Tab-separated table of C-alpha atoms in Angstrom:
chain	number	residue	atom	x	y	z
E	859	MET	CA	-0.040	-0.009	-0.014
E	860	ALA	CA	2.873	2.316	0.862
E	861	GLY	CA	4.326	1.667	-2.639
E	862	ASP	CA	1.065	2.653	-4.236
E	863	GLU	CA	0.870	5.886	-2.322
E	864	LEU	CA	4.492	6.689	-3.221
E	865	LYS	CA	3.697	6.121	-6.886
E	866	LYS	CA	0.518	8.477	-6.560
E	867	MET	CA	2.636	11.192	-4.989
E	868	LEU	CA	5.436	10.839	-7.608
E	869	VAL	CA	2.764	11.303	-10.385
E	870	VAL	CA	1.303	14.316	-8.589
E	871	LEU	CA	4.803	15.886	-8.337
E	872	LEU	CA	5.555	15.150	-11.958
E	873	ILE	CA	2.262	16.785	-12.988
E	874	LEU	CA	3.062	19.786	-10.834
E	875	GLY	CA	6.442	20.020	-12.324
E	876	LEU	CA	5.110	19.948	-15.834
E	877	VAL	CA	2.647	22.752	-14.949
E	878	PHE	CA	5.405	24.807	-13.401
E	879	ASN	CA	7.672	24.408	-16.364
E	880	LEU	CA	4.681	25.390	-18.706
E	881	ASN	CA	3.928	28.389	-16.634
E	882	THR	CA	7.466	29.501	-16.651
E	883	LEU	CA	7.743	29.141	-20.524
E	884	VAL	CA	4.504	31.077	-20.754
E	885	MET	CA	5.816	33.931	-18.550
E	886	GLY	CA	8.986	34.013	-20.565
E	887	GLN	CA	6.917	34.974	-23.610
E	888	ARG	CA	4.787	37.450	-21.759
E	889	GLY	CA	7.472	39.263	-19.839
E	890	GLY	CA	8.850	38.401	-16.367
E	891	GLY	CA	12.577	37.590	-15.974
E	892	GLY	CA	13.346	40.179	-13.402
E	893	GLY	CA	14.076	37.721	-10.625
E	894	GLY	CA	10.796	37.500	-8.935
E	895	GLY	CA	9.120	39.897	-6.332
E	896	GLY	CA	7.444	42.081	-8.865
E	897	PRO	CA	9.005	44.852	-11.150
E	898	GLN	CA	11.922	46.835	-9.937
E	899	VAL	CA	10.162	49.969	-10.898
E	900	PRO	CA	6.377	50.903	-10.971
E	901	CYS	CA	6.362	51.735	-14.607
E	902	TYR	CA	8.313	51.705	-17.872
E	903	PHE	CA	7.737	54.493	-20.577
E	904	VAL	CA	9.083	53.902	-24.112
E	905	PHE	CA	9.619	56.542	-26.970
E	906	GLY	CA	11.303	55.746	-30.148
E	907	ASP	CA	10.938	54.549	-33.827
E	908	SER	CA	10.526	51.336	-35.696
E	909	LEU	CA	13.344	49.687	-33.432
E	910	VAL	CA	10.966	49.643	-30.598
E	911	ASP	CA	7.383	50.360	-32.062
E	912	ASN	CA	5.105	47.395	-30.965
E	913	GLY	CA	1.887	48.344	-32.854
E	914	ASN	CA	1.332	52.144	-32.842
E	915	ASN	CA	1.516	52.306	-36.643
E	916	ASN	CA	-0.926	49.353	-37.148
E	917	ASN	CA	-3.967	51.528	-37.904
E	918	ILE	CA	-2.529	54.654	-39.470
E	919	VAL	CA	-1.941	55.328	-43.181
E	920	SER	CA	1.641	54.462	-43.491
E	921	LEU	CA	4.092	52.262	-45.452
E	922	ALA	CA	6.082	51.803	-42.141
E	923	LYS	CA	4.069	48.787	-40.652
E	924	ALA	CA	5.003	45.374	-39.524
E	925	ASN	CA	1.712	43.824	-38.749
E	926	TYR	CA	1.899	41.020	-41.283
E	927	LEU	CA	3.786	37.716	-41.416
E	928	PRO	CA	6.675	36.897	-41.594
E	929	TYR	CA	7.186	39.759	-39.007
E	930	GLY	CA	6.554	38.133	-35.676
E	931	ILE	CA	7.016	34.666	-36.994
E	932	ASP	CA	8.721	33.542	-33.681
E	933	TRP	CA	6.239	35.506	-31.467
E	934	ARG	CA	3.646	33.577	-29.505
E	935	GLY	CA	0.640	34.841	-31.547
E	936	PRO	CA	-0.154	36.784	-34.590
E	937	PRO	CA	2.066	39.737	-35.741
E	938	THR	CA	1.815	42.597	-33.336
E	939	GLY	CA	3.588	45.431	-35.398
E	940	ARG	CA	7.060	44.788	-34.000
E	941	PHE	CA	9.718	45.108	-36.720
E	942	SER	CA	11.356	41.950	-35.721
E	943	ASN	CA	10.802	38.256	-35.869
E	944	ALA	CA	9.994	38.210	-32.107
E	945	LEU	CA	11.348	40.617	-29.456
E	946	THR	CA	12.620	44.261	-29.585
E	947	THR	CA	15.171	45.571	-27.165
E	948	VAL	CA	12.514	47.215	-25.048
E	949	ASP	CA	10.745	43.857	-24.556
E	950	VAL	CA	14.015	42.401	-23.269
E	951	ILE	CA	14.438	45.473	-20.927
E	952	ALA	CA	10.825	45.058	-19.650
E	953	GLN	CA	11.544	41.453	-18.865
E	954	LEU	CA	14.737	42.238	-17.063
E	955	LEU	CA	13.023	44.980	-15.059
E	956	GLY	CA	10.671	42.196	-13.802
E	957	PHE	CA	7.407	43.139	-15.643
E	958	SER	CA	5.122	40.238	-16.032
E	959	ASN	CA	3.582	41.659	-19.263
E	960	PHE	CA	5.211	43.515	-22.004
E	961	ILE	CA	4.556	47.314	-22.114
E	962	PRO	CA	1.408	48.064	-24.186
E	963	PRO	CA	1.341	50.344	-27.212
E	964	TYR	CA	-0.209	53.827	-26.663
E	965	THR	CA	-3.038	52.795	-29.036
E	966	GLN	CA	-4.023	49.857	-26.760
E	967	ALA	CA	-3.286	51.244	-23.310
E	968	SER	CA	-6.349	52.278	-21.287
E	969	GLY	CA	-7.685	52.667	-17.799
E	970	ARG	CA	-5.324	51.579	-14.939
E	971	THR	CA	-2.977	49.691	-17.316
E	972	VAL	CA	-1.245	53.067	-18.027
E	973	LEU	CA	0.045	52.959	-14.446
E	974	GLY	CA	2.541	50.151	-15.591
E	975	GLY	CA	3.779	52.175	-18.456
E	976	VAL	CA	3.059	52.873	-22.134
E	977	ASN	CA	5.069	52.504	-25.340
E	978	TYR	CA	4.594	55.540	-27.532
E	979	ALA	CA	7.051	54.601	-30.296
E	980	SER	CA	6.255	54.999	-34.006
E	981	ALA	CA	7.975	53.618	-37.006
E	982	ALA	CA	9.549	56.330	-39.259
E	983	ALA	CA	9.382	58.827	-36.392
E	984	GLY	CA	12.175	61.343	-35.852
E	985	ILE	CA	13.354	64.163	-33.679
E	986	ARG	CA	12.278	66.578	-36.656
E	987	ASP	CA	8.600	66.523	-37.583
E	988	GLU	CA	9.087	66.122	-41.228
E	989	THR	CA	11.276	63.051	-40.943
E	990	GLY	CA	9.922	60.049	-42.490
E	991	GLN	CA	7.144	61.904	-44.169
E	992	GLN	CA	7.645	60.023	-47.586
E	993	LEU	CA	6.477	56.917	-45.804
E	994	GLY	CA	3.227	58.406	-44.790
E	995	GLN	CA	1.749	58.981	-41.385
E	996	ARG	CA	3.886	58.488	-38.276
E	997	ILE	CA	4.046	59.841	-34.725
E	998	ALA	CA	7.218	62.024	-34.521
E	999	PHE	CA	8.750	62.657	-31.106
E	1000	ASN	CA	6.788	65.808	-30.504
E	1001	GLY	CA	3.568	63.795	-31.074
E	1002	GLN	CA	4.800	61.020	-28.868
E	1003	LEU	CA	5.402	63.664	-26.183
E	1004	ARG	CA	1.793	65.034	-26.628
E	1005	ASN	CA	0.498	61.464	-26.147
E	1006	TYR	CA	2.502	61.048	-23.050
E	1007	GLN	CA	1.122	64.295	-21.662
E	1008	THR	CA	-2.296	62.788	-22.133
E	1009	THR	CA	-1.264	59.699	-20.124
E	1010	VAL	CA	0.164	61.974	-17.326
E	1011	GLN	CA	-3.299	63.521	-17.038
E	1012	GLN	CA	-4.834	59.900	-16.718
E	1013	VAL	CA	-2.207	59.010	-13.973
E	1014	VAL	CA	-3.053	62.226	-12.079
E	1015	SER	CA	-6.764	61.328	-12.436
E	1016	ILE	CA	-6.204	57.795	-11.210
E	1017	LEU	CA	-3.851	58.545	-8.336
E	1018	GLY	CA	-5.886	61.648	-7.119
E	1019	ASP	CA	-3.562	64.592	-7.284
E	1020	GLU	CA	-0.398	65.913	-9.089
E	1021	ASN	CA	1.963	65.523	-6.263
E	1022	THR	CA	1.190	61.842	-5.864
E	1023	ALA	CA	1.512	61.403	-9.696
E	1024	ALA	CA	4.799	63.211	-9.811
E	1025	ASN	CA	6.289	61.086	-6.964
E	1026	TYR	CA	4.996	57.872	-8.832
E	1027	LEU	CA	6.484	58.944	-12.227
E	1028	SER	CA	9.735	60.017	-10.686
E	1029	ARG	CA	10.367	56.255	-9.785
E	1030	CYS	CA	9.631	54.969	-13.320
E	1031	ILE	CA	12.089	54.097	-16.002
E	1032	TYR	CA	11.943	55.885	-19.431
E	1033	THR	CA	13.904	54.938	-22.524
E	1034	VAL	CA	14.110	57.355	-25.391
E	1035	GLY	CA	15.710	56.356	-28.812
E	1036	LEU	CA	15.212	58.926	-31.519
E	1037	GLY	CA	17.543	60.133	-34.221
E	1038	ASN	CA	17.983	57.135	-36.522
E	1039	ASN	CA	15.326	58.286	-38.967
E	1040	ASP	CA	16.628	61.810	-38.962
E	1041	TYR	CA	19.609	60.330	-40.880
E	1042	LEU	CA	18.117	57.252	-42.620
E	1043	ASN	CA	14.806	58.952	-43.634
E	1044	ASN	CA	15.996	62.548	-43.968
E	1045	TYR	CA	19.616	63.692	-44.168
E	1046	PHE	CA	20.793	60.817	-46.312
E	1047	MET	CA	17.839	61.092	-48.745
E	1048	PRO	CA	18.941	64.118	-50.697
E	1049	THR	CA	16.284	63.848	-53.419
E	1050	THR	CA	13.486	64.038	-50.892
E	1051	TYR	CA	14.896	66.200	-48.166
E	1052	SER	CA	16.923	69.431	-48.281
E	1053	THR	CA	18.797	68.970	-44.944
E	1054	SER	CA	21.983	67.558	-46.455
E	1055	ARG	CA	22.361	70.682	-48.648
E	1056	ARG	CA	21.594	73.107	-45.875
E	1057	TYR	CA	23.829	71.578	-43.069
E	1058	THR	CA	27.227	69.973	-42.924
E	1059	PRO	CA	27.138	66.710	-40.883
E	1060	VAL	CA	28.462	68.678	-37.859
E	1061	GLN	CA	25.791	71.479	-38.206
E	1062	TYR	CA	23.093	68.748	-38.591
E	1063	ALA	CA	24.165	67.022	-35.474
E	1064	ASP	CA	24.126	70.320	-33.673
E	1065	VAL	CA	20.471	71.186	-34.983
E	1066	LEU	CA	19.214	67.835	-34.059
E	1067	ILE	CA	20.698	67.949	-30.456
E	1068	GLN	CA	19.365	71.436	-29.873
E	1069	GLN	CA	15.786	70.262	-30.690
E	1070	TYR	CA	16.183	66.910	-28.882
E	1071	THR	CA	17.341	68.702	-25.759
E	1072	GLN	CA	14.370	70.868	-25.735
E	1073	GLN	CA	12.064	67.798	-26.272
E	1074	LEU	CA	13.805	65.780	-23.463
E	1075	ARG	CA	13.387	68.887	-21.108
E	1076	THR	CA	9.609	68.656	-21.824
E	1077	LEU	CA	9.732	65.044	-20.825
E	1078	TYR	CA	11.519	66.015	-17.658
E	1079	ASN	CA	8.910	68.722	-16.976
E	1080	TYR	CA	6.191	66.161	-17.139
E	1081	GLY	CA	7.648	63.962	-14.533
E	1082	ALA	CA	10.443	61.830	-16.077
E	1083	ARG	CA	13.431	61.593	-13.781
E	1084	LYS	CA	15.063	58.236	-14.629
E	1085	VAL	CA	15.797	58.398	-18.288
E	1086	ALA	CA	17.842	56.193	-20.481
E	1087	ILE	CA	18.771	57.904	-23.895
E	1088	ILE	CA	19.610	55.154	-26.440
E	1089	GLY	CA	22.071	56.535	-29.081
E	1090	VAL	CA	21.859	56.086	-32.790
E	1091	GLY	CA	23.058	52.680	-34.191
E	1092	GLN	CA	25.524	51.802	-36.941
E	1093	ILE	CA	23.082	52.850	-39.755
E	1094	GLY	CA	25.862	52.515	-42.249
E	1095	CYS	CA	26.099	48.853	-41.543
E	1096	SER	CA	22.380	48.008	-42.144
E	1097	PRO	CA	21.681	45.754	-45.172
E	1098	ASN	CA	19.961	48.630	-46.875
E	1099	SER	CA	23.016	50.969	-46.526
E	1100	LEU	CA	25.249	48.189	-47.743
E	1101	ALA	CA	23.043	47.385	-50.673
E	1102	GLN	CA	23.198	51.074	-51.748
E	1103	GLY	CA	26.496	52.245	-50.765
E	1104	SER	CA	28.941	49.504	-50.113
E	1105	PRO	CA	31.084	48.407	-53.071
E	1106	ASP	CA	31.582	44.767	-51.621
E	1107	GLY	CA	28.350	44.581	-49.797
E	1108	ARG	CA	30.432	44.061	-46.549
E	1109	GLN	CA	32.255	47.266	-45.767
E	1110	CYS	CA	29.971	49.660	-43.805
E	1111	VAL	CA	29.319	53.003	-45.290
E	1112	GLU	CA	31.584	55.349	-43.321
E	1113	ARG	CA	29.943	58.658	-44.406
E	1114	ILE	CA	26.825	57.489	-42.770
E	1115	ASN	CA	28.473	56.085	-39.578
E	1116	SER	CA	30.641	59.152	-39.015
E	1117	ALA	CA	27.523	61.288	-39.016
E	1118	CYS	CA	25.931	59.089	-36.410
E	1119	ARG	CA	28.988	59.314	-34.254
E	1120	LEU	CA	28.872	63.117	-34.402
E	1121	PHE	CA	25.284	62.918	-33.032
E	1122	ASN	CA	26.077	60.347	-30.266
E	1123	ASP	CA	29.054	62.213	-29.099
E	1124	ARG	CA	26.854	65.263	-28.278
E	1125	LEU	CA	24.301	63.049	-26.645
E	1126	ARG	CA	26.683	62.244	-23.845
E	1127	ASN	CA	27.031	65.922	-23.229
E	1128	VAL	CA	23.206	66.233	-22.966
E	1129	VAL	CA	23.323	63.685	-20.128
E	1130	ASP	CA	25.883	65.514	-18.234
E	1131	ASN	CA	24.110	68.743	-18.773
E	1132	PHE	CA	20.729	67.442	-17.451
E	1133	ASN	CA	22.265	65.643	-14.509
E	1134	ASN	CA	24.266	68.724	-13.414
E	1135	ASN	CA	21.584	71.234	-13.886
E	1136	LEU	CA	18.086	69.753	-13.316
E	1137	PRO	CA	17.048	68.801	-9.840
E	1138	ASN	CA	16.850	64.852	-9.291
E	1139	ALA	CA	17.536	64.350	-13.007
E	1140	LYS	CA	19.050	60.749	-13.454
E	1141	PHE	CA	19.818	60.616	-17.143
E	1142	ILE	CA	22.016	57.858	-18.812
E	1143	TYR	CA	23.274	57.163	-22.286
E	1144	VAL	CA	23.133	53.774	-23.827
E	1145	ASN	CA	25.782	53.353	-26.477
E	1146	ALA	CA	23.846	51.314	-29.025
E	1147	TYR	CA	26.438	52.154	-31.505
E	1148	GLY	CA	29.221	50.687	-29.737
E	1149	ILE	CA	27.317	47.508	-28.615
E	1150	PHE	CA	26.124	46.858	-32.049
E	1151	GLY	CA	29.778	47.425	-33.306
E	1152	ASP	CA	30.970	44.725	-30.932
E	1153	ILE	CA	28.211	42.297	-32.216
E	1154	LEU	CA	29.300	42.776	-35.798
E	1155	THR	CA	33.030	42.613	-35.087
E	1156	ASN	CA	32.766	39.538	-32.764
E	1157	SER	CA	29.751	37.964	-34.476
E	1158	ALA	CA	31.033	34.373	-34.172
E	1159	SER	CA	31.340	34.561	-30.568
E	1160	TYR	CA	27.581	35.522	-30.294
E	1161	GLY	CA	26.551	32.659	-32.795
E	1162	PHE	CA	25.946	34.887	-35.730
E	1163	THR	CA	27.040	33.678	-39.188
E	1164	VAL	CA	25.444	36.345	-41.311
E	1165	THR	CA	26.167	40.010	-40.514
E	1166	ASN	CA	25.516	41.805	-43.896
E	1167	ALA	CA	22.271	40.569	-45.191
E	1168	GLY	CA	18.578	40.584	-43.899
E	1169	CYS	CA	16.964	37.262	-42.965
E	1170	CYS	CA	14.012	38.547	-44.957
E	1171	GLY	CA	14.222	41.068	-47.802
E	1172	VAL	CA	14.725	41.524	-51.428
E	1173	GLY	CA	17.802	42.304	-53.778
E	1174	ARG	CA	21.364	42.937	-52.840
E	1175	ASN	CA	22.093	41.940	-49.227
E	1176	ASN	CA	18.379	41.446	-48.858
E	1177	GLY	CA	18.391	44.995	-48.225
E	1178	GLN	CA	17.143	46.770	-51.352
E	1179	ILE	CA	13.455	46.212	-50.477
E	1180	THR	CA	12.407	45.252	-47.022
E	1181	CYS	CA	10.581	42.084	-45.955
E	1182	LEU	CA	7.350	41.753	-48.007
E	1183	PRO	CA	4.053	40.204	-46.796
E	1184	LEU	CA	4.075	36.367	-46.540
E	1185	GLN	CA	7.668	36.287	-47.848
E	1186	THR	CA	9.650	33.262	-46.758
E	1187	PRO	CA	12.346	34.242	-44.417
E	1188	CYS	CA	15.666	32.484	-43.516
E	1189	ARG	CA	15.374	29.361	-41.283
E	1190	ASN	CA	18.397	29.981	-39.203
E	1191	ARG	CA	17.152	33.199	-37.749
E	1192	ASN	CA	19.337	33.112	-34.601
E	1193	GLN	CA	22.307	33.181	-36.950
E	1194	TYR	CA	21.494	36.566	-38.570
E	1195	VAL	CA	22.185	39.853	-37.083
E	1196	PHE	CA	19.616	41.650	-39.207
E	1197	TRP	CA	16.008	40.541	-39.651
E	1198	ASP	CA	15.169	42.811	-42.543
E	1199	ALA	CA	16.837	45.680	-44.505
E	1200	PHE	CA	16.881	47.851	-41.474
E	1201	HIS	CA	16.122	46.136	-38.157
E	1202	PRO	CA	18.034	43.530	-36.054
E	1203	THR	CA	16.707	40.082	-35.351
E	1204	SER	CA	15.269	39.116	-31.874
E	1205	ALA	CA	18.533	37.448	-31.160
E	1206	ALA	CA	20.566	40.765	-31.725
E	1207	ASN	CA	17.900	42.752	-29.903
E	1208	THR	CA	18.246	40.397	-26.831
E	1209	ILE	CA	22.006	41.108	-26.622
E	1210	VAL	CA	21.578	44.934	-26.937
E	1211	GLY	CA	18.652	44.846	-24.416
E	1212	ARG	CA	20.711	42.857	-21.934
E	1213	ARG	CA	23.820	45.133	-22.313
E	1214	SER	CA	21.660	48.176	-21.966
E	1215	TYR	CA	20.214	46.851	-18.637
E	1216	ASN	CA	23.370	45.288	-17.506
E	1217	ALA	CA	26.579	46.756	-19.036
E	1218	GLN	CA	29.085	44.233	-20.105
E	1219	THR	CA	31.850	46.809	-20.743
E	1220	SER	CA	32.667	50.228	-19.362
E	1221	THR	CA	31.572	51.786	-22.737
E	1222	ASP	CA	28.103	50.187	-22.991
E	1223	THR	CA	26.327	52.793	-20.894
E	1224	TYR	CA	27.200	56.178	-19.255
E	1225	PRO	CA	27.485	56.948	-16.341
E	1226	ILE	CA	25.622	53.781	-15.195
E	1227	ASP	CA	23.404	51.085	-16.715
E	1228	ILE	CA	19.478	50.648	-16.582
E	1229	SER	CA	19.793	48.052	-13.699
E	1230	ARG	CA	21.495	50.649	-11.431
E	1231	LEU	CA	19.296	53.490	-12.668
E	1232	ALA	CA	16.158	51.405	-11.471
E	1233	GLN	CA	17.728	51.237	-7.955
E	1234	LEU	CA	18.297	54.939	-7.529
């Protein structure tokens, strides 16, 4: 009889173990991963472009959309509007911060859900309002800030008064990543935009930083205190840039990358300026350019075998036309750095997200990383 009871107990334990493992797997897709005990901060707000858009462009008149297969092919459900086969960098950061769900897009956030944070990012968005206009509608950074101000009013309404709301928001994490499209879909499109004729690369970086500084100050004025500014990436190394401007299809386009570096160098100064002059400001800089450079240089150590072509796309480097509806992507997606003509794979986004949260080298973030920012 004791043997039968023991068998029954073992069967129960086995079932419980399977259920636990299944739950863990589901939580891994939903979010979670911050080490238990709930999120490290009460909310997480996201501003940016297609690198982190998770559905805000789905229902607007725009060519910059990703709510169709094969986008999201490795996601747990139908395509969401993420420009990736699965996760974006901010999805990874949300997991590491301990959130049990991914941060919802502004278009879907309502009621008390806004207390956990909102993603305002929009594909083709820039610091400048005209950036990306050849692609149709998009929510530029100024528009994202207006949407955030609407959310702040909702938070005040839910929590009861402005002081309580201000205290609440001061503990949240904000990530802001704009500027990529101001180069990709503005400065380096001379037939559509006049900026490259009006400004040298140095002047353009200064003009962008001047406007960006004012916009970030607005974010601070509406309660943001813990802000991670994500620099512009190595745009000259994207399959699209390689297809258009690299003789061998491998060498990154230096005139594009050098312009990006001018912008990023000034961003670090913005961080110092805010931290030194604004009360309780805790701004940090995430060196996406450097992190991505390390991935490309040491690709084999990360398990990547293809660094110069999109997993899904058309033409030279799979980068002349981006991933088309129902196109068959590569099978070995974890071995590709780029998912399409412009955007990294989920595998590459995971590395960037992890290193933004927990710096692997002294140059990944400045002056601290997101994990330490959350603790302040």
